[in-house]
Amino acid sequence: MDAIILQIMNGLDKGAAYALIALGLTLAFGTLGVVNFAHGALFMLGAFCAVTLQKLLTLETVKIDPTRTTPWGTPLEIRTPYVQDMLGDWGRVLIDYSVPVSILIAIPVMLLIGVALERGLIRFFYKRPHADQILVTFGLAIVLQEIVKQIFGANSIPQAAPAIASGSLAITDAIVYPYWRMVYLVFSLLVIGAVFAFLQLTTFGMVVRAGMQDRETVGLLGINVERRFTIVFGIAAIVAGLAGVMYTPIVPPDYHMGMDFLVLSFVVVVVGGMGSLPGAVLAGFLLGIVQSFASMNEIKSLIPGIDQIIIYLVAVVVLLVRPRGLMGRKGVMES
Amino acid sequence: MKPTTKLADLILLLCFAAAVAAGPVILAPIGAGYPDLLDKFVIYGIFAVGFNILFGLTGYLSFGHAAFLGVGSYAAVWSFKLISMDLLPAVLASVVLSGLLALVIGFVSLRRSGIYFSILTLAFAQMCYNMAYSVLTPITNGETGLRVLRDDPRVLDAALGRTGFTPSLAGLEMTGWTGYYVSGAILVIAFAISIAIFRSPFGMTLRAIKSNQKRMGYTGYNTRPFLLTAFVISGMYAGLAGSLLAATDPLAGAERMQWTASGEVVLMTILGGAGTLLGPVLGTGLIKYFENIFSAYNAHQLDVTFSFLPDGVREWVVHGLGLFVGEGWALTLGLLFMGVVIFLPGGIMEGIMRLGRLKRTPIVKSLGDSPQRDVIGERAIDEMPPEDGSAPARKEAPKGETHAGEPQKPVKSSEMKAATS
């Protein structure tokens, strides 16, 4: 029983990441009708927002203290980060909380990147075949990934969660759950909730939903749908970026983390039903949990290697049984 | 697609064969006249020609073709290990095995079209890749890669008393120039088969599926068997290429199956021109050539190359170009990918055709009985305000008229009628 609860909890935070990325993918797809293979790269860029902030915050001044020496006899170097110099204890707190603080940076940065991508590249591809969209965003993903690689190197850069959240919660002896994963789960639920609230409760969201249903009619009513869809693409980029920022303490970011997540997220979107936002979230959590069950030792000894392929197997089965996915609507992407 | 005669195809094939035969001489001036690189041209050429049969003819974009290449490689190495160092059983094993895999994957994936199909094939390829690294390690030897060992059984070789340790075809060792010519001959055969498929009623059906699958359904065609056949054929081509890769370098690793490898073959095909006969081979040559050159460069060589520039400028140039060469080749590849899709969706072949058209026929103003009638008619329709009244679409419209496919539609449909009746 303990093992089952533990696996469900483990699956939830991975599922939360899948759900966030799949949500962004679906948003972009549902509004613009564009299949965005660069979405994983946006996730990666978000993670590197956190890396950048941490690097900036930990820029150090080096003072040499001539009165004290190191055990090797050289004068002791005292390294203090600039922020700590300037802000004192607040600086230390800021460094400790660099990952959550990067959210504040990631939001405008990702919005800017998202809008720039949409206006600069993707809008030229509305009328092109889906194959072209896939190819151009695939190329874009490679480019973004390589740029990050040139700047930050090929190795992964570990990020620390704030000290207060770096421990684990021991519910029982067998169930030990890191605080940060809990934070991630709550955070992603908040983000998902915010996106849904934005779409359901605001006028802007109402127009967007109407546009997703019937773009032409909304356009005929004299509403500039395009501009709203551009902003929605920006929001999708923010969602992916935030998922990346908060994921950094769980898995150290490297330049190809986006690609690894992207393939899975596409599977998630397909399982959930292309174009269905609740479907994407549901399928994300579901597949996260399924995957974490499959990586239990008992199951792995029964069917070796199942943890590597379970998601794909589930996707194949779902597509064969319910070709539109769990919550897919009729008529989406069926030309 | 202009109606072509058998003679024209034969000439094309002969020219192609001559070009492959003379490859070492033709390509020597640009520094590509050595067997290792030419082998790559030829082998990946086979891969791309096969991919083109699926993507170019049917428009179904598979993102998982590297899986077949990888399976072909593994099958070939196992054949080298267990049966014989001869190429024939290896090729047979690879082609059959990857064909079977393609049959299974295609059967499932082809239940959906468009983006679903791409994602499904991608998922299957990732599944194969992950399995090669985990469950199937006894067969694939995981990260180390599968290699041929001296004390492998090789039943057939042992029975015939052969002791050779390099892959060979009936005594011809697959190394150096012999290796190139054996692979080259196979490429020519593969190309001939591809021409035959392009010209056959089967190929015409595939093209009809690309232009309008729904209408094909209305005319009573069950399209899926045709698609599945195309998928399996292109999977077999990939397996063939995989076995040749294993023959020139008897080591099979799972990284050949990674989805970036699938992306590369897509790029080769569209760079050259999807749906054209020669395009994929051209695209392969270009990509492999530039990959070879770009990834070999480093900062020092750039320094030497640009030594004629004044110091300050040179540093900047070297630094800037350094991003794109050596380790940065992938960045160049990504940019190339985007550039081709954005500016030249029809690939090099379309570029050539456009140049040819520019020279040959000036635009005819009247809508009378001129050869340009269809083009202008199409343009007149294109320039009308689009239905949804969106602004960018109108800007896009004039571009559409230059698409190679469009002006030829009427010919295509009549040809199709002729082929299907």
PDB file of N, CA and C in Angstrom, chain B residues 236-266:
ATOM      1  N   MET B 236      12.188  -0.690 -45.934  1.00  0.00           N
ATOM      2  CA  MET B 236      13.178  -1.650 -46.439  1.00  0.00           C
ATOM      3  C   MET B 236      14.393  -0.919 -46.997  1.00  0.00           C
ATOM      4  N   TYR B 237      14.145   0.192 -47.678  1.00  0.00           N
ATOM      5  CA  TYR B 237      15.272   1.002 -48.164  1.00  0.00           C
ATOM      6  C   TYR B 237      16.148   1.415 -46.985  1.00  0.00           C
ATOM      7  N   ALA B 238      15.483   1.866 -45.896  1.00  0.00           N
ATOM      8  CA  ALA B 238      16.247   2.302 -44.724  1.00  0.00           C
ATOM      9  C   ALA B 238      17.046   1.138 -44.155  1.00  0.00           C
ATOM     10  N   GLY B 239      16.429  -0.053 -44.121  1.00  0.00           N
ATOM     11  CA  GLY B 239      17.140  -1.223 -43.631  1.00  0.00           C
ATOM     12  C   GLY B 239      18.342  -1.546 -44.494  1.00  0.00           C
ATOM     13  N   LEU B 240      18.157  -1.425 -45.820  1.00  0.00           N
ATOM     14  CA  LEU B 240      19.258  -1.662 -46.755  1.00  0.00           C
ATOM     15  C   LEU B 240      20.409  -0.704 -46.468  1.00  0.00           C
ATOM     16  N   ALA B 241      20.062   0.573 -46.294  1.00  0.00           N
ATOM     17  CA  ALA B 241      21.101   1.557 -45.988  1.00  0.00           C
ATOM     18  C   ALA B 241      21.785   1.211 -44.671  1.00  0.00           C
ATOM     19  N   GLY B 242      20.989   0.761 -43.700  1.00  0.00           N
ATOM     20  CA  GLY B 242      21.571   0.384 -42.416  1.00  0.00           C
ATOM     21  C   GLY B 242      22.557  -0.752 -42.554  1.00  0.00           C
ATOM     22  N   SER B 243      22.219  -1.752 -43.394  1.00  0.00           N
ATOM     23  CA  SER B 243      23.126  -2.892 -43.529  1.00  0.00           C
ATOM     24  C   SER B 243      24.412  -2.463 -44.224  1.00  0.00           C
ATOM     25  N   LEU B 244      24.302  -1.535 -45.181  1.00  0.00           N
ATOM     26  CA  LEU B 244      25.519  -1.066 -45.848  1.00  0.00           C
ATOM     27  C   LEU B 244      26.384  -0.262 -44.879  1.00  0.00           C
ATOM     28  N   LEU B 245      25.722   0.524 -44.018  1.00  0.00           N
ATOM     29  CA  LEU B 245      26.472   1.255 -42.992  1.00  0.00           C
ATOM     30  C   LEU B 245      27.257   0.270 -42.133  1.00  0.00           C
ATOM     31  N   ALA B 246      26.568  -0.821 -41.754  1.00  0.00           N
ATOM     32  CA  ALA B 246      27.241  -1.811 -40.920  1.00  0.00           C
ATOM     33  C   ALA B 246      28.368  -2.483 -41.682  1.00  0.00           C
ATOM     34  N   ALA B 247      28.202  -2.613 -43.002  1.00  0.00           N
ATOM     35  CA  ALA B 247      29.228  -3.295 -43.788  1.00  0.00           C
ATOM     36  C   ALA B 247      30.485  -2.438 -43.922  1.00  0.00           C
ATOM     37  N   THR B 248      30.309  -1.122 -44.057  1.00  0.00           N
ATOM     38  CA  THR B 248      31.501  -0.288 -44.191  1.00  0.00           C
ATOM     39  C   THR B 248      32.154  -0.053 -42.834  1.00  0.00           C
ATOM     40  N   ASP B 249      31.367  -0.181 -41.775  1.00  0.00           N
ATOM     41  CA  ASP B 249      31.931   0.008 -40.446  1.00  0.00           C
ATOM     42  C   ASP B 249      31.191  -0.933 -39.516  1.00  0.00           C
ATOM     43  N   PRO B 250      31.734  -2.160 -39.305  1.00  0.00           N
ATOM     44  CA  PRO B 250      30.940  -3.205 -38.640  1.00  0.00           C
ATOM     45  C   PRO B 250      30.726  -2.926 -37.157  1.00  0.00           C
ATOM     46  N   LEU B 251      30.067  -1.840 -36.868  1.00  0.00           N
ATOM     47  CA  LEU B 251      29.739  -1.516 -35.487  1.00  0.00           C
ATOM     48  C   LEU B 251      28.375  -0.839 -35.525  1.00  0.00           C
ATOM     49  N   ALA B 252      27.422  -1.421 -34.797  1.00  0.00           N
ATOM     50  CA  ALA B 252      26.083  -0.830 -34.804  1.00  0.00           C
ATOM     51  C   ALA B 252      25.777  -0.246 -33.442  1.00  0.00           C
ATOM     52  N   GLY B 253      25.386   0.997 -33.402  1.00  0.00           N
ATOM     53  CA  GLY B 253      25.045   1.620 -32.130  1.00  0.00           C
ATOM     54  C   GLY B 253      23.651   2.188 -32.185  1.00  0.00           C
ATOM     55  N   ALA B 254      23.066   2.383 -31.008  1.00  0.00           N
ATOM     56  CA  ALA B 254      21.677   2.837 -30.972  1.00  0.00           C
ATOM     57  C   ALA B 254      21.543   4.290 -31.393  1.00  0.00           C
ATOM     58  N   GLU B 255      22.644   5.058 -31.373  1.00  0.00           N
ATOM     59  CA  GLU B 255      22.497   6.487 -31.683  1.00  0.00           C
ATOM     60  C   GLU B 255      22.057   6.697 -33.130  1.00  0.00           C
ATOM     61  N   ARG B 256      22.221   5.637 -33.950  1.00  0.00           N
ATOM     62  CA  ARG B 256      21.705   5.747 -35.321  1.00  0.00           C
ATOM     63  C   ARG B 256      20.187   5.838 -35.357  1.00  0.00           C
ATOM     64  N   MET B 257      19.556   5.438 -34.242  1.00  0.00           N
ATOM     65  CA  MET B 257      18.097   5.421 -34.237  1.00  0.00           C
ATOM     66  C   MET B 257      17.512   6.661 -33.594  1.00  0.00           C
ATOM     67  N   GLN B 258      18.360   7.537 -33.105  1.00  0.00           N
ATOM     68  CA  GLN B 258      17.847   8.695 -32.389  1.00  0.00           C
ATOM     69  C   GLN B 258      16.991   9.549 -33.319  1.00  0.00           C
ATOM     70  N   TRP B 259      16.078  10.317 -32.742  1.00  0.00           N
ATOM     71  CA  TRP B 259      15.118  11.002 -33.600  1.00  0.00           C
ATOM     72  C   TRP B 259      15.764  12.154 -34.339  1.00  0.00           C
ATOM     73  N   THR B 260      16.920  12.615 -33.893  1.00  0.00           N
ATOM     74  CA  THR B 260      17.610  13.632 -34.693  1.00  0.00           C
ATOM     75  C   THR B 260      18.067  13.017 -36.011  1.00  0.00           C
ATOM     76  N   ALA B 261      18.387  11.719 -35.974  1.00  0.00           N
ATOM     77  CA  ALA B 261      18.766  11.042 -37.208  1.00  0.00           C
ATOM     78  C   ALA B 261      17.577  10.974 -38.160  1.00  0.00           C
ATOM     79  N   SER B 262      16.383  10.744 -37.598  1.00  0.00           N
ATOM     80  CA  SER B 262      15.187  10.765 -38.445  1.00  0.00           C
ATOM     81  C   SER B 262      14.994  12.146 -39.030  1.00  0.00           C
ATOM     82  N   GLY B 263      15.272  13.168 -38.209  1.00  0.00           N
ATOM     83  CA  GLY B 263      15.131  14.535 -38.691  1.00  0.00           C
ATOM     84  C   GLY B 263      16.105  14.812 -39.828  1.00  0.00           C
ATOM     85  N   GLU B 264      17.282  14.211 -39.745  1.00  0.00           N
ATOM     86  CA  GLU B 264      18.285  14.488 -40.768  1.00  0.00           C
ATOM     87  C   GLU B 264      17.855  13.975 -42.136  1.00  0.00           C
ATOM     88  N   VAL B 265      17.254  12.795 -42.143  1.00  0.00           N
ATOM     89  CA  VAL B 265      16.859  12.262 -43.461  1.00  0.00           C
ATOM     90  C   VAL B 265      15.708  13.093 -44.041  1.00  0.00           C
ATOM     91  N   VAL B 266      14.861  13.613 -43.144  1.00  0.00           N
ATOM     92  CA  VAL B 266      13.806  14.512 -43.627  1.00  0.00           C
ATOM     93  C   VAL B 266      14.449  15.734 -44.277  1.00  0.00           C
TER      94      VAL B 266
END
